mmCIF file of C-alpha atoms and ligand atoms in Angstrom:
data_model
loop_
_atom_site.group_PDB
_atom_site.id
_atom_site.type_symbol
_atom_site.label_atom_id
_atom_site.label_comp_id
_atom_site.label_asym_id
_atom_site.label_seq_id
_atom_site.Cartn_x
_atom_site.Cartn_y
_atom_site.Cartn_z
ATOM 1 C CA MET A 1 -13.912 -27.730 14.374
ATOM 2 C CA THR A 2 -13.462 -24.111 13.300
ATOM 3 C CA ARG A 3 -15.406 -22.598 10.330
ATOM 4 C CA LEU A 4 -12.486 -22.330 7.901
ATOM 5 C CA ASP A 5 -10.733 -25.656 9.069
ATOM 6 C CA GLY A 6 -7.835 -26.588 6.843
ATOM 7 C CA LYS A 7 -8.761 -23.919 4.051
ATOM 8 C CA ILE A 8 -6.167 -22.299 2.071
ATOM 9 C CA ALA A 9 -6.665 -18.555 1.629
ATOM 10 C CA LEU A 10 -4.958 -15.557 -0.077
ATOM 11 C CA VAL A 11 -5.590 -11.971 1.143
ATOM 12 C CA THR A 12 -4.482 -9.184 -1.159
ATOM 13 C CA GLY A 13 -3.157 -5.962 0.478
ATOM 14 C CA ALA A 14 -2.909 -7.910 3.911
ATOM 15 C CA GLY A 15 0.103 -6.263 5.283
ATOM 16 C CA ALA A 16 -2.337 -3.671 7.140
ATOM 17 C CA GLY A 17 -5.804 -2.530 8.022
ATOM 18 C CA LEU A 18 -8.825 -4.360 7.008
ATOM 19 C CA GLY A 19 -6.888 -7.342 4.978
ATOM 20 C CA ALA A 20 -4.467 -7.742 7.976
ATOM 21 C CA GLN A 21 -7.391 -8.239 10.277
ATOM 22 C CA ILE A 22 -9.364 -10.685 7.818
ATOM 23 C CA ALA A 23 -6.260 -12.642 7.677
ATOM 24 C CA ARG A 24 -5.970 -12.774 11.473
ATOM 25 C CA ARG A 25 -9.507 -14.095 11.832
ATOM 26 C CA PHE A 26 -9.221 -16.486 9.088
ATOM 27 C CA LYS A 27 -6.304 -18.051 10.752
ATOM 28 C CA GLU A 28 -8.095 -18.331 14.260
ATOM 29 C CA GLU A 29 -10.912 -20.089 12.318
ATOM 30 C CA GLY A 30 -8.501 -22.746 11.012
ATOM 31 C CA ALA A 31 -7.238 -21.378 7.368
ATOM 32 C CA ARG A 32 -3.717 -21.438 6.314
ATOM 33 C CA LEU A 33 -2.900 -18.009 4.963
ATOM 34 C CA ILE A 34 -1.129 -16.463 1.863
ATOM 35 C CA ILE A 35 -0.244 -12.727 3.058
ATOM 36 C CA ASN A 36 0.020 -10.640 -0.165
ATOM 37 C CA ASP A 37 1.111 -6.945 -0.114
ATOM 38 C CA VAL A 38 2.965 -4.381 -2.392
ATOM 39 C CA SER A 39 5.147 -4.027 0.830
ATOM 40 C CA GLY A 40 7.079 -6.986 1.140
ATOM 41 C CA GLU A 41 8.171 -6.133 4.716
ATOM 42 C CA ALA A 42 4.524 -5.711 5.685
ATOM 43 C CA ALA A 43 3.717 -9.161 4.316
ATOM 44 C CA ARG A 44 6.594 -10.675 5.762
ATOM 45 C CA LYS A 45 5.887 -9.250 9.114
ATOM 46 C CA LEU A 46 2.199 -10.751 9.449
ATOM 47 C CA ALA A 47 3.155 -13.911 7.805
ATOM 48 C CA GLU A 48 5.514 -14.513 10.619
ATOM 49 C CA GLU A 49 2.911 -13.488 13.223
ATOM 50 C CA ILE A 50 0.342 -16.076 11.785
ATOM 51 C CA ASP A 51 2.539 -18.589 10.325
ATOM 52 C CA GLY A 52 1.587 -17.911 6.868
ATOM 53 C CA THR A 53 3.487 -17.226 3.398
ATOM 54 C CA GLY A 54 4.130 -13.616 2.847
ATOM 55 C CA ILE A 55 4.239 -12.575 -0.952
ATOM 56 C CA ALA A 56 5.059 -9.128 -2.072
ATOM 57 C CA ALA A 57 3.376 -8.306 -5.268
ATOM 58 C CA ASP A 58 1.639 -5.251 -6.762
ATOM 59 C CA VAL A 59 -1.914 -6.457 -7.707
ATOM 60 C CA SER A 60 -2.037 -4.180 -10.792
ATOM 61 C CA ASP A 61 1.063 -5.985 -12.355
ATOM 62 C CA SER A 62 -0.306 -8.837 -14.046
ATOM 63 C CA SER A 63 3.070 -10.719 -14.362
ATOM 64 C CA ALA A 64 3.726 -10.000 -10.653
ATOM 65 C CA VAL A 65 0.241 -11.582 -9.892
ATOM 66 C CA ARG A 66 1.008 -14.505 -12.081
ATOM 67 C CA ALA A 67 4.086 -15.489 -10.429
ATOM 68 C CA MET A 68 2.435 -14.995 -7.235
ATOM 69 C CA PHE A 69 -0.292 -17.589 -7.965
ATOM 70 C CA GLU A 70 2.269 -19.941 -9.634
ATOM 71 C CA GLN A 71 4.021 -19.883 -6.144
ATOM 72 C CA VAL A 72 0.726 -20.520 -4.442
ATOM 73 C CA LYS A 73 0.115 -23.549 -6.680
ATOM 74 C CA SER A 74 3.391 -25.025 -6.299
ATOM 75 C CA GLU A 75 3.324 -24.710 -2.544
ATOM 76 C CA TYR A 76 -0.118 -25.599 -1.697
ATOM 77 C CA GLY A 77 -1.442 -27.009 -4.763
ATOM 78 C CA HIS A 78 -5.099 -25.802 -3.886
ATOM 79 C CA LEU A 79 -6.861 -22.495 -3.393
ATOM 80 C CA ASP A 80 -10.003 -22.486 -1.297
ATOM 81 C CA ILE A 81 -10.452 -18.316 -0.604
ATOM 82 C CA LEU A 82 -9.271 -15.327 -2.437
ATOM 83 C CA VAL A 83 -9.782 -12.034 -0.909
ATOM 84 C CA ASN A 84 -9.263 -8.945 -3.236
ATOM 85 C CA ASN A 85 -8.851 -6.521 -0.722
ATOM 86 C CA ALA A 86 -5.628 -4.490 -1.857
ATOM 87 C CA GLY A 87 -6.444 -0.837 -2.356
ATOM 88 C CA PHE A 88 -5.681 2.733 -1.405
ATOM 89 C CA ALA A 89 -7.585 6.191 -1.242
ATOM 90 C CA PHE A 90 -4.854 8.646 -1.153
ATOM 91 C CA LYS A 91 -1.380 8.443 -2.119
ATOM 92 C CA PRO A 92 1.688 10.185 -0.862
ATOM 93 C CA GLY A 93 1.888 13.768 -2.182
ATOM 94 C CA ASP A 94 -1.982 14.146 -2.243
ATOM 95 C CA ASP A 95 -1.993 16.872 0.283
ATOM 96 C CA GLU A 96 -3.854 19.326 -1.709
ATOM 97 C CA LEU A 97 -6.875 16.784 -2.278
ATOM 98 C CA VAL A 98 -6.638 15.931 1.441
ATOM 99 C CA ALA A 99 -7.148 19.517 2.344
ATOM 100 C CA ARG A 100 -10.057 19.912 -0.039
ATOM 101 C CA VAL A 101 -11.946 16.767 1.067
ATOM 102 C CA ASN A 102 -11.333 17.875 4.747
ATOM 103 C CA GLU A 103 -12.445 21.600 4.406
ATOM 104 C CA VAL A 104 -14.649 22.095 1.525
ATOM 105 C CA PRO A 105 -17.682 20.094 3.107
ATOM 106 C CA PHE A 106 -17.598 22.531 6.210
ATOM 107 C CA LYS A 107 -17.363 25.732 4.008
ATOM 108 C CA GLN A 108 -20.346 24.661 2.040
ATOM 109 C CA GLN A 109 -22.378 23.878 4.879
ATOM 110 C CA GLU A 110 -21.363 27.194 6.428
ATOM 111 C CA GLU A 111 -22.384 29.057 3.127
ATOM 112 C CA LEU A 112 -25.633 27.069 3.032
ATOM 113 C CA MET A 113 -26.617 27.857 6.693
ATOM 114 C CA ALA A 114 -25.955 31.391 5.878
ATOM 115 C CA GLY A 115 -28.690 31.047 3.397
ATOM 116 C CA GLY A 116 -26.542 30.106 0.388
ATOM 117 C CA PRO A 117 -25.761 30.047 -2.493
ATOM 118 C CA ILE A 118 -22.847 27.606 -2.129
ATOM 119 C CA GLU A 119 -20.062 29.302 -3.560
ATOM 120 C CA THR A 120 -17.041 26.818 -2.600
ATOM 121 C CA HIS A 121 -16.969 24.008 -5.060
ATOM 122 C CA MET A 122 -15.004 20.650 -4.572
ATOM 123 C CA ASP A 123 -13.674 20.693 -8.181
ATOM 124 C CA VAL A 124 -11.605 17.552 -7.621
ATOM 125 C CA THR A 125 -12.380 15.666 -10.979
ATOM 126 C CA VAL A 126 -11.443 18.818 -13.163
ATOM 127 C CA ALA A 127 -8.053 18.794 -11.520
ATOM 128 C CA MET A 128 -7.276 14.836 -11.882
ATOM 129 C CA SER A 129 -4.508 13.936 -13.850
ATOM 130 C CA ASP A 130 -4.651 10.730 -16.162
ATOM 131 C CA GLU A 131 -2.131 9.061 -14.074
ATOM 132 C CA ASP A 132 -4.139 9.581 -10.765
ATOM 133 C CA TRP A 133 -7.292 8.378 -12.736
ATOM 134 C CA HIS A 134 -5.413 5.248 -13.950
ATOM 135 C CA ARG A 135 -3.770 4.191 -10.927
ATOM 136 C CA MET A 136 -6.708 3.864 -9.031
ATOM 137 C CA ILE A 137 -8.919 2.082 -11.469
ATOM 138 C CA SER A 138 -5.474 -0.017 -12.051
ATOM 139 C CA VAL A 139 -5.075 -1.261 -8.426
ATOM 140 C CA HIS A 140 -8.581 -1.777 -7.656
ATOM 141 C CA LEU A 141 -10.160 -3.056 -10.727
ATOM 142 C CA ASP A 142 -7.428 -4.581 -12.882
ATOM 143 C CA GLY A 143 -5.880 -5.962 -9.521
ATOM 144 C CA THR A 144 -9.444 -7.710 -8.576
ATOM 145 C CA PHE A 145 -9.445 -9.200 -12.312
ATOM 146 C CA PHE A 146 -5.904 -10.382 -12.233
ATOM 147 C CA CYS A 147 -5.916 -12.106 -9.108
ATOM 148 C CA SER A 148 -9.335 -13.556 -9.823
ATOM 149 C CA ARG A 149 -8.137 -14.930 -13.171
ATOM 150 C CA GLU A 150 -5.370 -16.516 -11.657
ATOM 151 C CA ALA A 151 -7.291 -17.744 -8.774
ATOM 152 C CA LEU A 152 -9.701 -19.489 -11.152
ATOM 153 C CA LYS A 153 -6.979 -21.468 -12.905
ATOM 154 C CA ILE A 154 -6.612 -23.340 -9.543
ATOM 155 C CA MET A 155 -10.179 -23.056 -8.399
ATOM 156 C CA ASN A 156 -12.022 -24.016 -11.460
ATOM 157 C CA PRO A 157 -10.639 -27.473 -11.728
ATOM 158 C CA GLN A 158 -11.357 -27.960 -7.903
ATOM 159 C CA LEU A 159 -14.967 -27.105 -8.576
ATOM 160 C CA SER A 160 -14.885 -25.018 -5.241
ATOM 161 C CA GLY A 161 -13.803 -21.716 -4.135
ATOM 162 C CA SER A 162 -15.119 -18.547 -2.440
ATOM 163 C CA ILE A 163 -13.933 -15.154 -3.981
ATOM 164 C CA ILE A 164 -14.496 -12.014 -1.737
ATOM 165 C CA ASN A 165 -13.978 -8.679 -3.541
ATOM 166 C CA MET A 166 -13.459 -5.638 -1.413
ATOM 167 C CA GLY A 167 -15.967 -2.757 -2.607
ATOM 168 C CA SER A 168 -17.127 0.268 -0.798
ATOM 169 C CA ILE A 169 -20.292 2.414 0.051
ATOM 170 C CA MET A 170 -18.503 4.745 -2.264
ATOM 171 C CA GLY A 171 -19.262 2.352 -5.198
ATOM 172 C CA THR A 172 -22.962 2.703 -4.654
ATOM 173 C CA SER A 173 -23.607 6.091 -2.837
ATOM 174 C CA GLY A 174 -20.645 8.135 -4.477
ATOM 175 C CA GLY A 175 -18.528 10.239 -2.700
ATOM 176 C CA THR A 176 -15.453 12.702 -3.287
ATOM 177 C CA GLY A 177 -13.240 10.708 -5.758
ATOM 178 C CA THR A 178 -14.624 9.815 -9.058
ATOM 179 C CA ASN A 179 -11.749 7.636 -9.706
ATOM 180 C CA TYR A 180 -12.252 5.634 -6.536
ATOM 181 C CA CYS A 181 -15.986 5.518 -6.690
ATOM 182 C CA ALA A 182 -15.767 4.416 -10.213
ATOM 183 C CA ALA A 183 -13.643 1.735 -9.406
ATOM 184 C CA LYS A 184 -15.436 0.435 -6.399
ATOM 185 C CA ALA A 185 -18.603 0.405 -8.628
ATOM 186 C CA GLY A 186 -16.762 -1.490 -11.144
ATOM 187 C CA ILE A 187 -15.815 -4.023 -8.504
ATOM 188 C CA LEU A 188 -19.308 -4.631 -7.521
ATOM 189 C CA GLY A 189 -20.270 -5.137 -11.307
ATOM 190 C CA PHE A 190 -17.440 -7.579 -11.865
ATOM 191 C CA THR A 191 -18.568 -9.511 -8.646
ATOM 192 C CA ARG A 192 -22.069 -10.336 -10.119
ATOM 193 C CA SER A 193 -20.961 -11.060 -13.434
ATOM 194 C CA LEU A 194 -18.141 -13.423 -12.261
ATOM 195 C CA ALA A 195 -20.610 -14.839 -9.778
ATOM 196 C CA ARG A 196 -22.768 -16.039 -12.661
ATOM 197 C CA GLU A 197 -19.975 -17.323 -14.652
ATOM 198 C CA VAL A 198 -18.414 -19.506 -12.214
ATOM 199 C CA VAL A 199 -21.407 -20.588 -10.198
ATOM 200 C CA THR A 200 -21.687 -23.972 -12.154
ATOM 201 C CA ARG A 201 -18.221 -24.791 -10.924
ATOM 202 C CA GLY A 202 -19.232 -24.343 -7.382
ATOM 203 C CA ILE A 203 -17.318 -21.114 -6.829
ATOM 204 C CA ARG A 204 -19.178 -18.406 -5.099
ATOM 205 C CA VAL A 205 -18.016 -14.694 -5.663
ATOM 206 C CA ASN A 206 -19.288 -11.953 -3.511
ATOM 207 C CA ALA A 207 -18.474 -8.384 -2.356
ATOM 208 C CA LEU A 208 -18.154 -6.447 0.838
ATOM 209 C CA ALA A 209 -18.808 -2.868 0.718
ATOM 210 C CA PRO A 210 -17.789 -1.146 3.933
ATOM 211 C CA GLY A 211 -18.721 2.245 5.240
ATOM 212 C CA PHE A 212 -15.970 4.298 7.047
ATOM 213 C CA ILE A 213 -13.837 2.255 9.163
ATOM 214 C CA ASP A 214 -10.570 3.126 11.207
ATOM 215 C CA THR A 215 -7.724 2.039 9.301
ATOM 216 C CA GLY A 216 -4.682 4.118 7.659
ATOM 217 C CA LEU A 217 -6.741 4.608 4.750
ATOM 218 C CA THR A 218 -9.158 6.955 6.736
ATOM 219 C CA GLU A 219 -6.576 8.730 8.642
ATOM 220 C CA PRO A 220 -6.407 11.571 6.286
ATOM 221 C CA LEU A 221 -10.102 12.291 6.910
ATOM 222 C CA ALA A 222 -9.425 13.429 10.508
ATOM 223 C CA THR A 223 -10.798 16.807 10.124
ATOM 224 C CA VAL A 224 -14.058 15.899 8.110
ATOM 225 C CA ARG A 225 -14.559 12.794 10.371
ATOM 226 C CA PRO A 226 -16.932 14.433 12.903
ATOM 227 C CA LEU A 227 -19.246 15.383 9.662
ATOM 228 C CA ILE A 228 -19.171 11.925 8.436
ATOM 229 C CA GLU A 229 -19.866 10.414 11.854
ATOM 230 C CA ALA A 230 -22.908 12.805 12.158
ATOM 231 C CA GLN A 231 -24.094 11.603 8.786
ATOM 232 C CA THR A 232 -23.725 7.973 10.107
ATOM 233 C CA PRO A 233 -26.875 6.840 12.023
ATOM 234 C CA MET A 234 -24.446 4.781 14.349
ATOM 235 C CA GLY A 235 -22.496 8.070 15.001
ATOM 236 C CA SER A 236 -18.944 6.709 14.538
ATOM 237 C CA PHE A 237 -16.556 4.964 12.053
ATOM 238 C CA GLY A 238 -16.328 1.013 12.260
ATOM 239 C CA ASP A 239 -13.520 -1.087 13.406
ATOM 240 C CA CYS A 240 -11.699 -3.839 11.337
ATOM 241 C CA ASP A 241 -13.559 -6.528 12.853
ATOM 242 C CA ASP A 242 -16.791 -5.253 11.383
ATOM 243 C CA ILE A 243 -15.528 -6.156 7.955
ATOM 244 C CA ALA A 244 -13.261 -9.226 8.905
ATOM 245 C CA TRP A 245 -16.239 -11.351 10.621
ATOM 246 C CA PRO A 246 -18.331 -10.680 7.475
ATOM 247 C CA ALA A 247 -15.329 -11.847 5.492
ATOM 248 C CA VAL A 248 -15.306 -15.002 7.611
ATOM 249 C CA TYR A 249 -18.869 -15.802 6.945
ATOM 250 C CA LEU A 250 -18.397 -15.149 3.253
ATOM 251 C CA ALA A 251 -15.454 -17.428 3.086
ATOM 252 C CA SER A 252 -17.071 -20.179 4.993
ATOM 253 C CA ASP A 253 -19.380 -22.993 4.046
ATOM 254 C CA GLU A 254 -22.122 -21.232 6.128
ATOM 255 C CA ALA A 255 -22.569 -18.869 3.400
ATOM 256 C CA LYS A 256 -23.126 -21.734 0.865
ATOM 257 C CA PHE A 257 -26.338 -20.142 -0.611
ATOM 258 C CA MET A 258 -24.575 -16.892 -1.111
ATOM 259 C CA THR A 259 -23.104 -15.573 -4.416
ATOM 260 C CA GLY A 260 -23.328 -12.290 -6.410
ATOM 261 C CA GLN A 261 -24.137 -10.441 -3.151
ATOM 262 C CA VAL A 262 -22.790 -7.521 -1.486
ATOM 263 C CA ILE A 263 -22.685 -7.074 2.370
ATOM 264 C CA SER A 264 -22.157 -3.588 3.504
ATOM 265 C CA PRO A 265 -21.476 -3.013 7.190
ATOM 266 C CA ASN A 266 -21.548 0.700 7.398
ATOM 267 C CA GLY A 267 -23.461 2.037 10.442
ATOM 268 C CA GLY A 268 -26.406 2.870 8.778
ATOM 269 C CA TYR A 269 -24.603 5.219 6.366
ATOM 270 C CA VAL A 270 -26.356 3.518 3.223
ATOM 271 C CA MET A 271 -29.265 1.449 3.890
ATOM 272 C CA SER A 272 -29.428 -0.439 0.377
ATOM 273 C CA GLN A 273 -27.122 -1.600 -1.850
HETATM 274 N N1 NAD B 301 -10.952 1.890 5.576
HETATM 275 C C1 NAD B 301 -12.128 2.013 4.646
HETATM 276 O O1 NAD B 301 -12.879 2.914 5.241
HETATM 277 C C2 NAD B 301 -12.779 1.257 3.699
HETATM 278 C C3 NAD B 301 -14.137 1.681 3.299
HETATM 279 C C4 NAD B 301 -14.447 1.061 2.129
HETATM 280 C C5 NAD B 301 -13.462 0.122 1.368
HETATM 281 N N2 NAD B 301 -12.230 0.090 1.909
HETATM 282 C C6 NAD B 301 -11.356 -0.838 0.940
HETATM 283 O O2 NAD B 301 -10.910 -1.891 2.001
HETATM 284 C C7 NAD B 301 -9.401 -2.262 1.349
HETATM 285 C C8 NAD B 301 -8.505 -2.175 2.362
HETATM 286 O O3 NAD B 301 -8.353 -0.733 2.728
HETATM 287 P P1 NAD B 301 -7.757 -0.347 4.237
HETATM 288 O O4 NAD B 301 -8.787 0.553 4.777
HETATM 289 O O5 NAD B 301 -7.553 -1.660 5.029
HETATM 290 O O6 NAD B 301 -6.626 0.593 3.709
HETATM 291 P P2 NAD B 301 -4.869 0.295 4.306
HETATM 292 O O7 NAD B 301 -4.311 1.510 3.872
HETATM 293 O O8 NAD B 301 -5.011 0.068 5.750
HETATM 294 O O9 NAD B 301 -4.265 -0.918 3.890
HETATM 295 C C9 NAD B 301 -4.312 -1.297 2.517
HETATM 296 C C10 NAD B 301 -3.158 -2.320 2.177
HETATM 297 O O10 NAD B 301 -3.130 -2.747 0.611
HETATM 298 C C11 NAD B 301 -1.791 -2.414 0.316
HETATM 299 N N3 NAD B 301 -1.732 -2.167 -0.948
HETATM 300 C C12 NAD B 301 -1.958 -0.966 -1.392
HETATM 301 N N4 NAD B 301 -1.844 -0.962 -2.965
HETATM 302 C C13 NAD B 301 -1.717 -2.366 -3.071
HETATM 303 C C14 NAD B 301 -1.204 -2.960 -4.517
HETATM 304 N N5 NAD B 301 -1.258 -2.469 -5.524
HETATM 305 N N6 NAD B 301 -0.927 -4.286 -4.405
HETATM 306 C C15 NAD B 301 -0.947 -5.106 -3.218
HETATM 307 N N7 NAD B 301 -1.028 -4.316 -1.907
HETATM 308 C C16 NAD B 301 -1.572 -3.120 -2.026
HETATM 309 C C17 NAD B 301 -1.101 -1.368 1.385
HETATM 310 O O11 NAD B 301 0.424 -1.532 1.375
HETATM 311 C C18 NAD B 301 -1.739 -1.468 2.557
HETATM 312 O O12 NAD B 301 -0.955 -2.790 3.356
HETATM 313 C C19 NAD B 301 -9.337 -1.153 0.308
HETATM 314 O O13 NAD B 301 -9.816 -1.769 -1.092
HETATM 315 C C20 NAD B 301 -10.167 0.086 0.409
HETATM 316 O O14 NAD B 301 -10.641 0.658 -0.688
HETATM 317 C C21 NAD B 301 -11.736 0.582 2.982
#
């Protein structure tokens, strides 16, 4: 008997990175998987690999999300686990932002070591467009809300379910990218509120708040990476299993007394949530 025997799980943004590894571990633990991704090709590929259902949908599009859950309801008639994982940090064309994030911390450190003052400034928020603000909030926060709302239409009458939302240490400690940090902080608030609301229906809602993990999302941080590793007591980025195993735990009945909680595998970068 495995830990997720016979459970039906939907993981958003599961075409790559953390979501893909969560889906693989869920499968090993006996779950049947619905693989969502905005990239239909990525969703289809993983669905083939683990014998699941691939569904292309942008989680920030409420009608696409509604259609996805209607398909889940008609194909499976049940949903035990939702992982709201889809997200991004940099989009194509963010070259200037990526350069600042990689270079400014070193310049600031040099200036500080030379006796200060610091005269190189990050200045990311002042240059942020309305579009960049809204897209970030929309994919992470609207997406988490849209998918949770549709999942509850299936889970509420079941009187059971586990929802896992992907936060980040950026949502608690802050970091460069006010749009990303605000979205992730919002996800933690959403998690606690929904956990209280649906506890009487036997539905648990928790969050993961990863530190820096090796995926495509953190690849653009190659230059600043040694500095981040130096600030991490364990001295390295994590790997996808550092997040996938806690997700298995939160999804399973072993976590039956866990709701409204945040688990933060981060190598010691942040020591309270
Ligand atoms: N990697 C890290 O260090 C880290 C740390 C903390 C939190 N996170 C969070 O973990 C989640 C997964 O990140 P990752 O590192 O695996 O990134 P990734 O880029 O490797 O994978 C993200 C996946 O989400 C998909 N996606 C993006 N926008 C989508 C949308 N609108 N609808 C559906 N799918 C969409 C992408 O196509 C991609 O397949 C994100 O929410 C991210 O913010 C990552």
